[in-house]
C-alpha cells in the first residue's frame, strides 16, 4: 500500500468531474482510495435513482482500477452511526461510502437551500438520511461524525471541494459566472471544520467545481480521453444522462467542459482562499429544466 486518500464530495459524480484524473492516478499508484458522498444525489426521485447513480460510481471506479465491476456492500459503523459502504472485491483498497442525505432538485433558477446547505448555514437545522441506516444529523453532529471518519481512516490526503465562495447560498444561480452548487460549498465548509477539529499529519487539497468551466482546459489529450471514458461508465447507469442510448456516446453540456479540466486550489494552509468572480445574472439559466448535481 502507498498511502490513503479520503475524498469527500457532495454528490455522486463530483469526484469524477472535479477530482479526476487525481482519483484514477491514486488508484494506479495502488493507494487506498475512499470516497465519501454526503448526499444521495437523488434529485427528489427516490431510491431507484439513488441506486442507479451508485451503480454508475461503482462502474467508473472498477474501470479506474481495471478490474471486474463486482462489489461487496455492507454497513460501516463509524462514529456511532452506520452508513452504506461499497468495497471493490478485486481491489478492496477502493471503497465508496454513502451517507445519503436527501437531495431534492433545486428548481428553476436555484435560489433555494438544499438540505445540506441549510444544515451547514441555518442554526438548529437537522436532516434525516435515507434507509437502510436512517440517522439524524445537525451541523455539529455531522462535523463530529466527519471527524470520526478522518480518525478511523487516518488518511494521508483529504480531498474536498472549494468552500471559499462567499456568495450567499440563496443568491447562487446555475451558470452565473463564479457561482457553484450550494452543496459543493457546504460540503467543503463542513469538511474544513472537521479537519480543524481533527489535527493530524495529513494534507488537504481543494478542487474547483463549476467555475472550472470558465478556465482553459488544462488536461493532456490522454488525460482527457481517460477521464471521459471513466465518466461514460458512470453516465451509462444514470438515466438523467442516458434516458436514450443515443445520448450516451459522449458527455454533453457543462460535463463536456468539466471532463477536460481539473483545477486544484492552493492548500488552505498555503495562503488565502481565492475571491469569487463577480456575479453576472445575465448568464443565469433560470429557465433551464436542469440543474446538475
Tab-separated table of N, CA and C in Angstrom, residues 15-125:
chain	number	residue	atom	x	y	z
A	15	UNK	N	-16.668	13.799	-7.702
A	15	UNK	CA	-15.292	13.316	-7.734
A	15	UNK	C	-14.851	13.008	-9.158
A	16	UNK	N	-15.751	12.405	-9.957
A	16	UNK	CA	-15.405	12.046	-11.326
A	16	UNK	C	-15.198	13.280	-12.202
A	17	UNK	N	-15.938	14.340	-11.930
A	17	UNK	CA	-15.880	15.538	-12.758
A	17	UNK	C	-14.808	16.524	-12.310
A	18	UNK	N	-14.577	16.627	-11.000
A	18	UNK	CA	-13.737	17.709	-10.496
A	18	UNK	C	-12.440	17.232	-9.830
A	19	UNK	N	-12.354	15.959	-9.440
A	19	UNK	CA	-11.157	15.444	-8.771
A	19	UNK	C	-10.415	14.409	-9.613
A	20	UNK	N	-10.839	14.214	-10.813
A	20	UNK	CA	-10.159	13.306	-11.717
A	20	UNK	C	-9.417	14.144	-12.769
A	21	UNK	N	-8.179	13.730	-13.132
A	21	UNK	CA	-7.563	12.406	-13.017
A	21	UNK	C	-6.823	12.094	-11.713
A	22	UNK	N	-6.861	12.964	-10.715
A	22	UNK	CA	-6.154	12.645	-9.465
A	22	UNK	C	-6.675	11.355	-8.834
A	23	UNK	N	-7.973	11.102	-8.928
A	23	UNK	CA	-8.528	9.880	-8.348
A	23	UNK	C	-7.977	8.639	-9.055
A	24	UNK	N	-8.013	8.635	-10.375
A	24	UNK	CA	-7.511	7.469	-11.108
A	24	UNK	C	-6.007	7.308	-10.936
A	25	UNK	N	-5.278	8.416	-10.823
A	25	UNK	CA	-3.835	8.326	-10.591
A	25	UNK	C	-3.533	7.672	-9.241
A	26	UNK	N	-4.320	8.023	-8.220
A	26	UNK	CA	-4.110	7.425	-6.900
A	26	UNK	C	-4.370	5.926	-6.936
A	27	UNK	N	-5.404	5.507	-7.650
A	27	UNK	CA	-5.697	4.077	-7.769
A	27	UNK	C	-4.585	3.376	-8.533
A	28	UNK	N	-4.103	4.009	-9.588
A	28	UNK	CA	-2.997	3.419	-10.359
A	28	UNK	C	-1.758	3.245	-9.494
A	29	UNK	N	-1.550	4.161	-8.551
A	29	UNK	CA	-0.401	4.050	-7.641
A	29	UNK	C	-0.663	3.080	-6.498
A	30	UNK	N	-1.803	2.396	-6.540
A	30	UNK	CA	-2.194	1.406	-5.545
A	30	UNK	C	-2.382	2.029	-4.166
A	31	UNK	N	-2.805	3.266	-4.141
A	31	UNK	CA	-3.188	3.872	-2.875
A	31	UNK	C	-4.577	3.401	-2.466
A	32	UNK	N	-4.847	3.433	-1.167
A	32	UNK	CA	-6.207	3.227	-0.691
A	32	UNK	C	-7.007	4.476	-1.039
A	33	UNK	N	-8.089	4.308	-1.748
A	33	UNK	CA	-8.917	5.432	-2.161
A	33	UNK	C	-10.324	5.231	-1.614
A	34	UNK	N	-10.705	6.083	-0.678
A	34	UNK	CA	-12.039	6.040	-0.083
A	34	UNK	C	-12.750	7.339	-0.414
A	35	UNK	N	-13.956	7.222	-0.927
A	35	UNK	CA	-14.724	8.396	-1.319
A	35	UNK	C	-16.002	8.428	-0.482
A	36	UNK	N	-16.242	9.565	0.153
A	36	UNK	CA	-17.437	9.756	0.970
A	36	UNK	C	-18.363	10.728	0.251
A	37	UNK	N	-19.582	10.266	-0.035
A	37	UNK	CA	-20.603	11.082	-0.694
A	37	UNK	C	-21.623	11.509	0.362
A	38	UNK	N	-21.741	12.810	0.583
A	38	UNK	CA	-22.599	13.283	1.664
A	38	UNK	C	-24.076	13.204	1.307
A	39	UNK	N	-24.447	13.538	0.087
A	39	UNK	CA	-25.858	13.490	-0.294
A	39	UNK	C	-26.133	12.264	-1.155
A	40	UNK	N	-27.424	11.957	-1.248
A	40	UNK	CA	-27.845	10.836	-2.089
A	40	UNK	C	-27.851	11.208	-3.562
A	41	UNK	N	-27.866	12.510	-3.867
A	41	UNK	CA	-27.922	12.930	-5.260
A	41	UNK	C	-29.179	12.457	-5.960
A	42	UNK	N	-30.275	12.316	-5.210
A	42	UNK	CA	-31.472	11.672	-5.750
A	42	UNK	C	-32.390	12.604	-6.511
A	43	UNK	N	-32.153	13.935	-6.425
A	43	UNK	CA	-32.961	14.915	-7.141
A	43	UNK	C	-34.459	14.750	-6.876
A	44	UNK	N	-34.791	14.220	-5.701
A	44	UNK	CA	-36.180	14.025	-5.334
A	44	UNK	C	-36.830	12.822	-5.987
A	45	UNK	N	-36.055	12.016	-6.713
A	45	UNK	CA	-36.608	10.877	-7.456
A	45	UNK	C	-36.604	9.588	-6.655
A	46	UNK	N	-36.053	9.610	-5.445
A	46	UNK	CA	-36.141	8.455	-4.570
A	46	UNK	C	-35.066	7.409	-4.774
A	47	UNK	N	-35.310	6.244	-4.175
A	47	UNK	CA	-34.314	5.183	-4.089
A	47	UNK	C	-33.851	4.647	-5.445
A	48	UNK	N	-34.733	4.422	-6.423
A	48	UNK	CA	-34.245	3.862	-7.693
A	48	UNK	C	-33.172	4.724	-8.359
A	49	UNK	N	-33.373	6.050	-8.368
A	49	UNK	CA	-32.371	6.913	-8.988
A	49	UNK	C	-31.104	6.969	-8.149
A	50	UNK	N	-31.259	7.020	-6.848
A	50	UNK	CA	-30.112	6.974	-5.937
A	50	UNK	C	-29.251	5.748	-6.234
A	51	UNK	N	-29.887	4.594	-6.345
A	51	UNK	CA	-29.148	3.351	-6.582
A	51	UNK	C	-28.520	3.332	-7.972
A	52	UNK	N	-29.187	3.934	-8.952
A	52	UNK	CA	-28.615	3.998	-10.294
A	52	UNK	C	-27.320	4.794	-10.289
A	53	UNK	N	-27.316	5.918	-9.588
A	53	UNK	CA	-26.103	6.730	-9.522
A	53	UNK	C	-24.976	5.979	-8.811
A	54	UNK	N	-25.316	5.230	-7.769
A	54	UNK	CA	-24.286	4.465	-7.073
A	54	UNK	C	-23.736	3.358	-7.965
A	55	UNK	N	-24.588	2.740	-8.774
A	55	UNK	CA	-24.085	1.745	-9.731
A	55	UNK	C	-23.148	2.399	-10.737
A	56	UNK	N	-23.466	3.627	-11.136
A	56	UNK	CA	-22.575	4.336	-12.043
A	56	UNK	C	-21.217	4.598	-11.435
A	57	UNK	N	-21.207	4.994	-10.172
A	57	UNK	CA	-19.941	5.213	-9.481
A	57	UNK	C	-19.125	3.924	-9.414
A	58	UNK	N	-19.799	2.827	-9.091
A	58	UNK	CA	-19.085	1.556	-8.984
A	58	UNK	C	-18.484	1.153	-10.328
A	59	UNK	N	-19.241	1.339	-11.410
A	59	UNK	CA	-18.716	1.015	-12.735
A	59	UNK	C	-17.498	1.877	-13.065
A	60	UNK	N	-17.557	3.163	-12.712
A	60	UNK	CA	-16.443	4.066	-13.003
A	60	UNK	C	-15.198	3.692	-12.212
A	61	UNK	N	-15.355	3.380	-10.939
A	61	UNK	CA	-14.177	3.056	-10.124
A	61	UNK	C	-13.605	1.688	-10.463
A	62	UNK	N	-14.448	0.752	-10.853
A	62	UNK	CA	-13.922	-0.531	-11.327
A	62	UNK	C	-13.097	-0.322	-12.590
A	63	UNK	N	-13.574	0.576	-13.468
A	63	UNK	CA	-12.806	0.885	-14.679
A	63	UNK	C	-11.479	1.544	-14.329
A	64	UNK	N	-11.479	2.443	-13.343
A	64	UNK	CA	-10.230	3.076	-12.920
A	64	UNK	C	-9.242	2.046	-12.392
A	65	UNK	N	-9.762	1.077	-11.647
A	65	UNK	CA	-8.897	0.042	-11.063
A	65	UNK	C	-8.569	-1.056	-12.061
A	66	UNK	N	-9.259	-1.067	-13.206
A	66	UNK	CA	-9.043	-2.058	-14.263
A	66	UNK	C	-9.291	-3.468	-13.751
A	67	UNK	N	-10.395	-3.609	-13.028
A	67	UNK	CA	-10.806	-4.918	-12.526
A	67	UNK	C	-12.295	-5.081	-12.801
A	68	UNK	N	-12.796	-6.292	-12.544
A	68	UNK	CA	-14.210	-6.578	-12.768
A	68	UNK	C	-15.082	-5.717	-11.856
A	69	UNK	N	-16.239	-5.361	-12.368
A	69	UNK	CA	-17.162	-4.489	-11.643
A	69	UNK	C	-18.016	-5.311	-10.671
A	70	UNK	N	-17.353	-5.876	-9.667
A	70	UNK	CA	-18.027	-6.670	-8.639
A	70	UNK	C	-17.707	-6.062	-7.276
A	71	UNK	N	-18.746	-5.800	-6.509
A	71	UNK	CA	-18.602	-5.090	-5.254
A	71	UNK	C	-19.283	-5.828	-4.110
A	72	UNK	N	-18.770	-5.611	-2.924
A	72	UNK	CA	-19.420	-6.088	-1.698
A	72	UNK	C	-19.983	-4.875	-0.968
A	73	UNK	N	-21.247	-4.941	-0.597
A	73	UNK	CA	-21.902	-3.844	0.107
A	73	UNK	C	-22.221	-4.260	1.527
A	74	UNK	N	-21.842	-3.400	2.482
A	74	UNK	CA	-22.148	-3.692	3.882
A	74	UNK	C	-22.425	-2.385	4.607
A	75	UNK	N	-22.687	-2.483	5.896
A	75	UNK	CA	-22.842	-1.308	6.735
A	75	UNK	C	-21.569	-1.063	7.514
A	76	UNK	N	-21.057	0.156	7.421
A	76	UNK	CA	-19.822	0.518	8.123
A	76	UNK	C	-20.194	1.353	9.333
A	77	UNK	N	-19.848	0.842	10.518
A	77	UNK	CA	-20.123	1.554	11.765
A	77	UNK	C	-18.927	2.424	12.108
A	78	UNK	N	-19.157	3.735	12.148
A	78	UNK	CA	-18.091	4.674	12.477
A	78	UNK	C	-18.719	5.867	13.183
A	79	UNK	N	-18.090	6.327	14.234
A	79	UNK	CA	-18.588	7.485	14.947
A	79	UNK	C	-19.986	7.312	15.505
A	80	UNK	N	-20.365	6.097	15.812
A	80	UNK	CA	-21.680	5.824	16.386
A	80	UNK	C	-22.798	5.735	15.373
A	81	UNK	N	-22.491	5.820	14.074
A	81	UNK	CA	-23.511	5.738	13.030
A	81	UNK	C	-23.079	4.727	11.970
A	82	UNK	N	-24.046	4.043	11.392
A	82	UNK	CA	-23.776	3.076	10.328
A	82	UNK	C	-24.162	3.679	8.989
A	83	UNK	N	-23.292	3.501	8.002
A	83	UNK	CA	-23.542	4.013	6.653
A	83	UNK	C	-23.272	2.899	5.645
A	84	UNK	N	-23.811	3.073	4.449
A	84	UNK	CA	-23.590	2.118	3.367
A	84	UNK	C	-22.162	2.242	2.856
A	85	UNK	N	-21.521	1.088	2.679
A	85	UNK	CA	-20.161	1.070	2.146
A	85	UNK	C	-20.073	0.035	1.029
A	86	UNK	N	-19.554	0.461	-0.125
A	86	UNK	CA	-19.309	-0.436	-1.257
A	86	UNK	C	-17.803	-0.657	-1.370
A	87	UNK	N	-17.370	-1.912	-1.380
A	87	UNK	CA	-15.950	-2.257	-1.474
A	87	UNK	C	-15.708	-3.058	-2.737
A	88	UNK	N	-14.755	-2.627	-3.551
A	88	UNK	CA	-14.428	-3.293	-4.802
A	88	UNK	C	-13.732	-4.624	-4.492
A	89	UNK	N	-14.336	-5.725	-4.897
A	89	UNK	CA	-13.861	-7.046	-4.481
A	89	UNK	C	-12.439	-7.336	-4.942
A	90	UNK	N	-12.125	-7.032	-6.169
A	90	UNK	CA	-10.791	-7.340	-6.698
A	90	UNK	C	-9.741	-6.321	-6.268
A	91	UNK	N	-10.185	-5.216	-5.703
A	91	UNK	CA	-9.264	-4.175	-5.224
A	91	UNK	C	-9.896	-3.527	-3.995
A	92	UNK	N	-9.920	-4.230	-2.866
A	92	UNK	CA	-10.634	-3.735	-1.683
A	92	UNK	C	-10.076	-2.448	-1.102
A	93	UNK	N	-8.968	-1.983	-1.629
A	93	UNK	CA	-8.459	-0.681	-1.200
A	93	UNK	C	-9.321	0.458	-1.737
A	94	UNK	N	-10.251	0.155	-2.646
A	94	UNK	CA	-11.169	1.149	-3.205
A	94	UNK	C	-12.537	0.978	-2.543
A	95	UNK	N	-13.000	2.015	-1.865
A	95	UNK	CA	-14.265	1.954	-1.143
A	95	UNK	C	-15.071	3.229	-1.386
A	96	UNK	N	-16.378	3.059	-1.540
A	96	UNK	CA	-17.310	4.176	-1.709
A	96	UNK	C	-18.262	4.178	-0.520
A	97	UNK	N	-18.342	5.303	0.174
A	97	UNK	CA	-19.111	5.411	1.423
A	97	UNK	C	-20.260	6.384	1.188
A	98	UNK	N	-21.479	5.940	1.443
A	98	UNK	CA	-22.670	6.688	1.068
A	98	UNK	C	-23.434	7.136	2.318
A	99	UNK	N	-23.426	8.442	2.590
A	99	UNK	CA	-24.178	8.958	3.741
A	99	UNK	C	-25.655	9.131	3.397
A	100	UNK	N	-25.977	9.513	2.182
A	100	UNK	CA	-27.346	9.558	1.666
A	100	UNK	C	-28.232	10.610	2.330
A	101	UNK	N	-27.726	11.819	2.486
A	101	UNK	CA	-28.589	12.931	2.880
A	101	UNK	C	-29.513	13.256	1.703
A	102	UNK	N	-30.821	13.413	1.937
A	102	UNK	CA	-31.738	13.716	0.825
A	102	UNK	C	-31.288	14.935	0.033
A	103	UNK	N	-31.543	14.885	-1.282
A	103	UNK	CA	-31.027	15.925	-2.173
A	103	UNK	C	-32.060	16.249	-3.251
A	104	UNK	N	-33.130	16.981	-2.901
A	104	UNK	CA	-34.131	17.337	-3.900
A	104	UNK	C	-33.561	18.300	-4.932
A	105	UNK	N	-34.210	18.352	-6.083
A	105	UNK	CA	-33.792	19.250	-7.153
A	105	UNK	C	-33.940	20.692	-6.698
A	106	UNK	N	-32.982	21.526	-7.089
A	106	UNK	CA	-33.004	22.927	-6.669
A	106	UNK	C	-34.099	23.738	-7.343
A	107	UNK	N	-34.533	23.327	-8.511
A	107	UNK	CA	-35.610	24.040	-9.180
A	107	UNK	C	-35.114	25.129	-10.104
A	108	UNK	N	-36.048	25.786	-10.776
A	108	UNK	CA	-35.710	26.797	-11.775
A	108	UNK	C	-34.997	27.977	-11.122
A	109	UNK	N	-33.808	28.273	-11.636
A	109	UNK	CA	-33.098	29.452	-11.188
A	109	UNK	C	-32.408	29.336	-9.847
A	110	UNK	N	-32.557	28.182	-9.195
A	110	UNK	CA	-31.983	27.960	-7.884
A	110	UNK	C	-32.512	28.980	-6.877
A	111	UNK	N	-31.621	29.532	-6.021
A	111	UNK	CA	-32.062	30.494	-5.023
A	111	UNK	C	-32.759	29.861	-3.842
A	112	UNK	N	-32.633	28.549	-3.706
A	112	UNK	CA	-33.224	27.869	-2.558
A	112	UNK	C	-32.144	27.074	-1.845
A	113	UNK	N	-32.395	26.737	-0.605
A	113	UNK	CA	-31.418	25.979	0.173
A	113	UNK	C	-31.675	24.486	0.033
A	114	UNK	N	-30.638	23.749	-0.252
A	114	UNK	CA	-30.699	22.296	-0.205
A	114	UNK	C	-30.651	21.847	1.250
A	115	UNK	N	-31.049	20.599	1.540
A	115	UNK	CA	-30.911	20.119	2.923
A	115	UNK	C	-29.489	20.255	3.457
A	116	UNK	N	-28.473	19.941	2.638
A	116	UNK	CA	-27.096	20.015	3.124
A	116	UNK	C	-26.677	21.454	3.376
A	117	UNK	N	-26.986	22.365	2.448
A	117	UNK	CA	-26.577	23.756	2.652
A	117	UNK	C	-27.379	24.414	3.770
A	118	UNK	N	-28.623	23.982	3.960
A	118	UNK	CA	-29.402	24.503	5.085
A	118	UNK	C	-28.817	24.020	6.401
A	119	UNK	N	-28.437	22.740	6.435
A	119	UNK	CA	-27.809	22.197	7.643
A	119	UNK	C	-26.530	22.966	7.967
A	120	UNK	N	-25.759	23.305	6.941
A	120	UNK	CA	-24.474	23.971	7.172
A	120	UNK	C	-24.643	25.419	7.593
A	121	UNK	N	-25.723	26.077	7.172
A	121	UNK	CA	-25.795	27.524	7.337
A	121	UNK	C	-26.908	28.013	8.265
A	122	UNK	N	-27.897	27.185	8.564
A	122	UNK	CA	-29.043	27.625	9.362
A	122	UNK	C	-29.029	26.909	10.710
A	123	UNK	N	-28.977	27.676	11.774
A	123	UNK	CA	-28.900	27.097	13.119
A	123	UNK	C	-30.119	26.215	13.399
A	124	UNK	N	-29.887	25.170	14.170
A	124	UNK	CA	-30.935	24.265	14.663
A	124	UNK	C	-31.600	23.467	13.544
A	125	UNK	N	-30.932	23.349	12.404
A	125	UNK	CA	-31.438	22.529	11.306
A	125	UNK	C	-30.874	21.131	11.414
